[in-house]
Amino acid sequence: STEQITWSSAQPANLWKAEVGIGFSAVSVADGRAFTIGNKDSTDTVYCFDAVTGKELWKYSYACPIDAKYYEGGPGSTPTVDGAQVFTLSKRGQLFCLDAATGKKNWEKNLMEELGVKKPEWGFAGSPLVQGNLLLLNLGEAGTALNKTTGKIEWSSGKDAAGYATPVPYKMSKEPCVAIFSGKALVGVRVQDGKEQWRYPWIERWSINAAEPILVDGNKWFISTFGKGCALLEMQARSAPKVLWENKYMGNHFNGCLYLNGCFFGIHGNTDQPEKEFRCLDAKTGAIRWQQKGFGLGSLSGAKNTLLILSDRGELTLAAANPEKFDRLAQAQVLGGKCWTVPVLANGRIYLRNAQGTVVCLAWK
């Protein structure tokens, strides 16, 4: 939207609600449809709703363990819509290509079986990324690519454990590339053939590199992992990136930061850390500009100059992306339960979910 985001009353209007099962998959919105994934009775289900009314249009189910370990479990990746197709990836490496309008299966792959890749301890969580005719996955030590039409594997990078972040596209010397946040490094690879361009080691004791790396000014990468801290790296042709700064002022657990107005806004902390803070870091220096408590292990998205922050208790806050201070514009309790999944703003509606699988669609106008 080009307008300032706000709501006129103390509580934004609730347009519709649905139950989809346990999980942390966000909502993807395209062509009037809203997609997400949940798990019930060791079965994953991909849901497609009418994005405006919430009417269930179709669902597709397959067997998959919930894999709860220190948390509720369930799917962590989000459906990726590409024209008439929607792609989904399970925690166990089951990849599906479904018809976006009907839910009919076009093809499926069990990539753990086919490639013999190691499953990350908490399962695959990165979402599929479409680049031309290829589908890129954070699966294997530095990514895997498939033909998006047929499911044929075009290249894979080995069997070591992947990270949990979605691949991020960029270009180097005009060539399409992706940054893969693996379990132990940030790796730049060429889209066409998976050839490694550079590598920067980034090792956290549990190998939980989960927050997507952020591309800044076309040639710099911001990375952040709880326990390890954060860094701003400058890419160099065919060699390891140069470290511009590194510190422990921002440690993202699973939800990444946003880069706006020359700053990184995000949640610092992890499940074992009692003091969790929403922080603003100066992108040039890495210094803390300000910090604010009260969001737990929440998540955030942004639109125009506004931050949409969902606390881990289901409080939705609108705040200005202000580098000078925390500037709250509005706040409302919109969900209960544990909320670790990023809020999605599309066509004047906000889509939210909690761990137990309650999905709500709110109107901000």
Coordinates of C-alpha atoms in Angstrom, one line a residue:
S1 CA 0.0 0.0 0.0
T2 CA 1.1 3.6 -0.6
E3 CA -0.9 4.9 2.3
Q4 CA 0.1 5.0 6.0
I5 CA -0.9 1.8 7.6
T6 CA -3.2 2.2 10.6
W7 CA -6.5 1.2 12.0
S8 CA -9.1 3.6 13.2
S9 CA -10.4 1.7 16.2
A10 CA -8.6 0.1 19.2
Q11 CA -9.0 -3.3 17.5
P12 CA -8.7 -4.1 13.8
A13 CA -11.7 -5.9 12.3
N14 CA -11.4 -9.7 12.2
L15 CA -12.6 -10.8 8.7
W16 CA -12.2 -14.6 9.0
K17 CA -10.7 -17.4 11.0
A18 CA -9.6 -20.9 10.3
E19 CA -7.9 -23.9 12.0
V20 CA -5.1 -25.6 10.1
G21 CA -3.2 -27.7 12.6
I22 CA 0.1 -27.3 14.4
G23 CA 3.0 -25.5 12.7
F24 CA 4.8 -22.3 11.9
S25 CA 4.2 -22.0 8.2
A26 CA 3.3 -18.4 7.3
V27 CA 0.5 -17.4 4.8
S28 CA 1.3 -16.9 1.1
V29 CA -1.2 -14.8 -0.8
A30 CA -1.6 -14.8 -4.6
D31 CA -4.4 -14.4 -7.1
G32 CA -7.1 -14.1 -4.5
R33 CA -5.9 -17.3 -2.6
A34 CA -4.2 -17.7 0.7
F35 CA -2.0 -20.8 1.4
T36 CA -0.4 -22.3 4.5
I37 CA 0.5 -25.7 6.0
G38 CA -0.3 -27.4 9.3
N39 CA 0.0 -30.8 11.0
K40 CA -2.6 -33.0 12.8
D41 CA -2.3 -36.7 13.7
S42 CA 1.1 -37.1 12.0
T43 CA -0.3 -35.7 8.7
D44 CA 0.7 -32.4 7.0
T45 CA -2.1 -30.6 5.2
V46 CA -1.6 -27.8 2.6
Y47 CA -4.6 -25.5 2.8
C48 CA -5.9 -23.1 0.2
F49 CA -8.4 -20.5 1.3
D50 CA -10.2 -17.7 -0.5
A51 CA -8.1 -14.8 0.6
V52 CA -11.1 -12.4 1.1
T53 CA -13.7 -14.7 2.6
G54 CA -11.7 -17.5 4.2
K55 CA -13.7 -20.2 2.4
E56 CA -11.7 -23.4 2.1
L57 CA -11.0 -24.0 -1.6
W58 CA -9.0 -27.2 -1.3
K59 CA -6.5 -29.1 0.8
Y60 CA -3.8 -31.6 0.2
S61 CA -2.6 -34.0 2.8
Y62 CA 0.4 -36.4 3.2
A63 CA 1.9 -38.4 6.1
C64 CA 4.7 -36.6 8.0
P65 CA 5.8 -36.8 11.6
I66 CA 5.2 -33.7 13.7
D67 CA 8.8 -33.9 15.0
A68 CA 8.2 -31.9 18.2
K69 CA 11.5 -31.3 20.0
Y70 CA 11.5 -28.5 22.7
Y71 CA 8.5 -27.0 20.9
E72 CA 5.3 -28.0 19.3
G73 CA 6.8 -29.1 15.9
G74 CA 4.9 -29.2 12.6
P75 CA 5.9 -27.6 9.3
G76 CA 8.2 -24.6 9.3
S77 CA 8.4 -23.7 5.6
T78 CA 5.9 -21.6 3.8
P79 CA 4.2 -22.4 0.4
T80 CA 5.7 -20.7 -2.6
V81 CA 3.3 -19.7 -5.4
D82 CA 4.6 -19.4 -9.0
G83 CA 1.8 -18.7 -11.5
A84 CA -0.5 -21.7 -11.6
Q85 CA 1.7 -23.8 -9.3
V86 CA 2.4 -23.9 -5.6
F87 CA 5.5 -25.6 -4.1
T88 CA 5.7 -26.9 -0.6
L89 CA 8.6 -28.6 1.4
S90 CA 8.0 -30.7 4.5
K91 CA 10.4 -31.1 7.5
R92 CA 11.4 -34.5 6.1
G93 CA 12.3 -33.3 2.6
Q94 CA 9.0 -34.2 0.9
L95 CA 8.6 -31.7 -2.0
F96 CA 5.3 -31.2 -3.7
C97 CA 4.2 -29.3 -6.8
L98 CA 0.4 -28.7 -6.7
D99 CA -2.0 -26.9 -9.0
A100 CA -2.7 -23.6 -7.2
A101 CA -6.4 -23.5 -8.3
T102 CA -7.4 -27.1 -7.6
G103 CA -4.7 -28.7 -5.3
K104 CA -4.1 -31.5 -7.8
K105 CA -0.6 -32.9 -7.5
N106 CA 1.6 -32.3 -10.5
W107 CA 4.6 -34.1 -9.1
E108 CA 6.3 -35.0 -5.8
K109 CA 9.8 -35.9 -4.6
N110 CA 11.2 -37.4 -1.4
L111 CA 14.6 -35.7 -1.5
M112 CA 16.0 -37.2 1.7
E113 CA 15.6 -40.6 0.1
E114 CA 16.6 -39.6 -3.4
L115 CA 19.7 -37.6 -2.5
G116 CA 20.6 -39.2 0.9
V117 CA 20.9 -35.7 2.4
K118 CA 21.2 -35.2 6.1
K119 CA 18.1 -33.7 7.8
P120 CA 18.8 -30.7 10.0
E121 CA 18.0 -31.5 13.7
W122 CA 14.7 -29.6 13.6
G123 CA 13.8 -30.5 10.0
F124 CA 13.9 -28.5 6.7
A125 CA 12.3 -25.1 7.2
G126 CA 13.4 -22.9 4.3
S127 CA 10.8 -22.2 1.6
P128 CA 11.3 -23.0 -2.1
L129 CA 12.6 -20.2 -4.2
V130 CA 11.8 -19.9 -7.9
Q131 CA 14.5 -18.6 -10.2
G132 CA 13.6 -18.9 -13.9
N133 CA 12.8 -22.5 -14.6
L134 CA 14.6 -23.7 -11.4
L135 CA 13.4 -24.3 -7.9
L136 CA 16.1 -23.6 -5.3
L137 CA 16.0 -25.2 -1.9
N138 CA 18.2 -25.0 1.3
L139 CA 18.7 -28.7 1.2
G140 CA 22.2 -30.3 1.2
E141 CA 25.3 -28.5 2.4
A142 CA 24.9 -25.6 -0.1
G143 CA 21.6 -26.0 -1.8
T144 CA 19.7 -28.1 -4.3
A145 CA 18.0 -27.1 -7.6
L146 CA 15.2 -28.8 -9.5
N147 CA 13.4 -28.2 -12.7
K148 CA 10.2 -26.6 -11.5
T149 CA 8.1 -28.1 -14.3
T150 CA 9.2 -31.8 -14.0
G151 CA 10.9 -32.1 -10.6
K152 CA 14.1 -33.3 -12.2
I153 CA 17.1 -32.6 -10.0
E154 CA 19.5 -30.3 -11.8
W155 CA 22.2 -30.0 -9.2
S156 CA 22.8 -30.7 -5.5
S157 CA 25.7 -29.7 -3.2
G158 CA 26.3 -32.7 -1.0
K159 CA 24.8 -34.5 1.9
D160 CA 25.8 -32.4 4.9
A161 CA 23.1 -30.6 7.0
A162 CA 21.4 -27.6 5.6
G163 CA 20.5 -24.4 7.5
Y164 CA 16.9 -23.4 8.1
A165 CA 16.7 -20.2 6.0
T166 CA 15.2 -19.7 2.6
P167 CA 17.7 -19.0 -0.3
V168 CA 18.1 -15.3 -1.1
P169 CA 18.7 -14.3 -4.8
Y170 CA 21.4 -11.8 -5.9
K171 CA 23.6 -11.2 -8.9
M172 CA 27.4 -11.3 -9.2
S173 CA 29.0 -10.1 -12.5
K174 CA 25.4 -10.1 -13.9
E175 CA 25.0 -13.8 -13.2
P176 CA 22.0 -15.0 -11.1
C177 CA 23.2 -16.4 -7.8
V178 CA 21.7 -17.4 -4.5
A179 CA 23.0 -17.0 -0.9
I180 CA 22.5 -20.2 1.1
F181 CA 22.7 -20.0 4.9
S182 CA 23.9 -23.5 5.6
G183 CA 24.4 -25.0 9.0
K184 CA 27.9 -23.7 9.3
A185 CA 28.4 -21.0 6.6
L186 CA 26.9 -18.4 4.3
V187 CA 27.6 -19.6 0.8
G188 CA 27.1 -17.9 -2.5
V189 CA 26.3 -20.3 -5.4
R190 CA 25.5 -19.8 -9.1
V191 CA 21.8 -20.6 -9.9
Q192 CA 22.6 -22.3 -13.2
D193 CA 24.9 -25.0 -12.0
G194 CA 25.3 -24.6 -8.2
K195 CA 29.0 -23.7 -8.6
E196 CA 30.2 -22.1 -5.3
Q197 CA 31.3 -18.5 -5.7
W198 CA 32.4 -17.7 -2.2
R199 CA 31.9 -18.9 1.4
Y200 CA 32.0 -17.2 4.9
P201 CA 32.1 -19.6 7.9
W202 CA 29.4 -18.8 10.5
I203 CA 29.3 -21.4 13.2
E204 CA 26.8 -21.4 16.1
R205 CA 27.0 -24.4 18.6
W206 CA 23.7 -25.9 17.5
S207 CA 24.1 -25.0 13.8
I208 CA 20.8 -23.0 13.9
N209 CA 21.3 -20.5 11.1
A210 CA 17.6 -19.8 10.5
A211 CA 17.1 -16.0 9.8
E212 CA 17.4 -15.1 6.1
P213 CA 20.5 -13.1 5.2
I214 CA 19.7 -9.6 4.1
L215 CA 21.2 -8.1 1.0
V216 CA 22.1 -4.4 1.5
D217 CA 23.1 -2.0 -1.3
G218 CA 23.5 -4.9 -3.8
N219 CA 26.9 -6.1 -2.4
K220 CA 26.7 -6.5 1.3
W221 CA 25.1 -9.2 3.5
F222 CA 23.8 -8.9 7.0
I223 CA 23.6 -12.2 8.9
S224 CA 22.4 -12.8 12.4
T225 CA 22.2 -15.9 14.6
F226 CA 21.4 -16.1 18.4
G227 CA 24.4 -17.0 20.5
K228 CA 26.7 -16.0 17.7
G229 CA 25.7 -12.4 17.0
C230 CA 25.6 -10.5 13.7
A231 CA 27.9 -9.2 11.0
L232 CA 27.8 -7.1 7.9
L233 CA 29.9 -8.6 5.0
E234 CA 30.9 -7.0 1.7
M235 CA 31.0 -9.3 -1.3
Q236 CA 34.2 -9.6 -3.4
A237 CA 34.4 -11.3 -6.7
R238 CA 35.3 -15.0 -6.4
S239 CA 36.7 -14.6 -2.9
A240 CA 35.5 -14.6 0.7
P241 CA 33.5 -11.6 1.8
K242 CA 35.2 -8.8 3.7
V243 CA 33.9 -8.2 7.3
L244 CA 32.8 -4.6 7.7
W245 CA 31.7 -5.1 11.3
E246 CA 30.7 -7.9 13.7
N247 CA 29.2 -7.9 17.2
K248 CA 26.7 -9.6 19.5
Y249 CA 24.1 -6.8 19.6
M250 CA 21.6 -8.7 17.4
G251 CA 21.1 -12.4 17.6
N252 CA 18.0 -13.6 15.7
H253 CA 16.7 -17.0 16.7
F254 CA 14.5 -17.8 13.7
N255 CA 12.7 -14.6 12.6
G256 CA 15.0 -12.2 10.6
C257 CA 15.5 -8.5 10.8
L258 CA 14.2 -5.8 8.4
Y259 CA 16.5 -3.3 6.7
L260 CA 14.8 0.2 6.6
N261 CA 16.0 3.8 6.8
G262 CA 19.7 2.7 7.2
C263 CA 18.9 0.4 10.1
F264 CA 18.3 -3.2 11.0
F265 CA 15.1 -3.7 13.1
G266 CA 14.7 -7.1 14.7
I267 CA 14.3 -9.4 17.7
H268 CA 17.4 -10.1 19.8
G269 CA 17.2 -13.3 21.9
N270 CA 16.4 -17.0 22.0
T271 CA 14.2 -19.5 23.9
D272 CA 16.7 -19.9 26.7
Q273 CA 17.3 -16.1 27.2
P274 CA 14.9 -14.4 29.7
E275 CA 15.6 -10.9 28.4
K276 CA 14.5 -10.6 24.8
E277 CA 14.4 -7.2 23.1
F278 CA 13.3 -5.5 19.9
R279 CA 16.3 -3.6 18.7
C280 CA 17.4 -1.1 16.1
L281 CA 21.0 -1.3 14.9
D282 CA 22.8 1.2 12.8
A283 CA 23.7 -0.5 9.5
K284 CA 26.9 1.4 9.0
T285 CA 28.4 0.8 12.4
G286 CA 26.4 -2.0 14.0
A287 CA 25.8 0.1 17.1
I288 CA 22.5 -0.1 18.9
R289 CA 20.3 2.9 18.2
W290 CA 17.6 1.9 20.7
Q291 CA 16.0 -1.2 22.3
Q292 CA 12.5 -2.1 23.5
K293 CA 11.2 -5.0 25.7
G294 CA 7.9 -6.7 25.6
F295 CA 7.7 -8.7 22.4
G296 CA 9.4 -12.0 23.4
L297 CA 10.4 -14.1 20.5
G298 CA 8.1 -12.2 18.1
S299 CA 8.3 -11.6 14.4
L300 CA 8.0 -8.6 12.1
S301 CA 7.3 -7.5 8.6
G302 CA 7.2 -4.1 7.0
A303 CA 5.3 -1.9 4.5
K304 CA 6.4 1.5 3.3
N305 CA 7.8 3.1 6.5
T306 CA 5.9 1.0 9.0
L307 CA 6.8 -2.0 11.0
L308 CA 4.2 -4.7 11.8
I309 CA 5.5 -6.5 14.9
L310 CA 3.7 -9.6 16.3
S311 CA 4.7 -10.5 19.8
D312 CA 5.0 -14.1 20.8
R313 CA 1.8 -13.7 22.8
G314 CA -0.2 -12.5 19.8
E315 CA -0.1 -8.7 20.3
L316 CA 0.1 -6.9 17.0
T317 CA 2.0 -3.5 17.1
L318 CA 2.4 -1.0 14.4
A319 CA 5.5 1.2 14.8
A320 CA 7.3 3.7 12.6
A321 CA 10.6 2.6 11.2
N322 CA 12.3 5.4 13.2
P323 CA 16.0 5.2 13.7
E324 CA 15.9 7.6 16.6
K325 CA 13.4 5.9 19.0
F326 CA 10.8 3.2 19.4
D327 CA 7.7 4.9 17.9
R328 CA 4.5 2.9 18.6
L329 CA 1.5 3.9 16.4
A330 CA -1.1 1.3 17.4
Q331 CA -1.4 -2.0 19.3
A332 CA -4.1 -4.7 19.7
Q333 CA -4.3 -8.2 21.0
V334 CA -5.2 -10.3 17.9
L335 CA -4.3 -13.9 18.7
G336 CA -3.7 -16.2 21.7
G337 CA -1.2 -19.0 22.2
K338 CA 2.4 -19.0 21.0
C339 CA 3.0 -16.7 17.9
W340 CA 6.4 -17.2 16.2
T341 CA 5.2 -16.8 12.6
V342 CA 5.7 -13.6 10.6
P343 CA 2.6 -11.4 9.9
V344 CA 1.7 -11.1 6.2
L345 CA 0.2 -7.9 4.8
A346 CA -1.5 -8.3 1.4
N347 CA -4.2 -6.2 -0.3
G348 CA -5.2 -4.3 2.8
R349 CA -5.5 -7.5 4.9
I350 CA -3.1 -8.9 7.6
Y351 CA -2.8 -12.7 7.8
L352 CA -1.6 -14.2 11.1
R353 CA -1.3 -17.6 12.7
N354 CA -0.2 -19.2 16.0
A355 CA 1.6 -22.5 16.8
Q356 CA -1.7 -24.4 17.3
G357 CA -2.9 -23.5 13.9
T358 CA -5.4 -20.7 14.3
V359 CA -5.2 -18.5 11.3
V360 CA -6.9 -15.0 11.4
C361 CA -7.3 -12.4 8.7
L362 CA -7.6 -8.8 9.8
A363 CA -8.6 -5.6 8.1
W364 CA -6.3 -2.6 8.7
K365 CA -8.8 -0.1 7.2

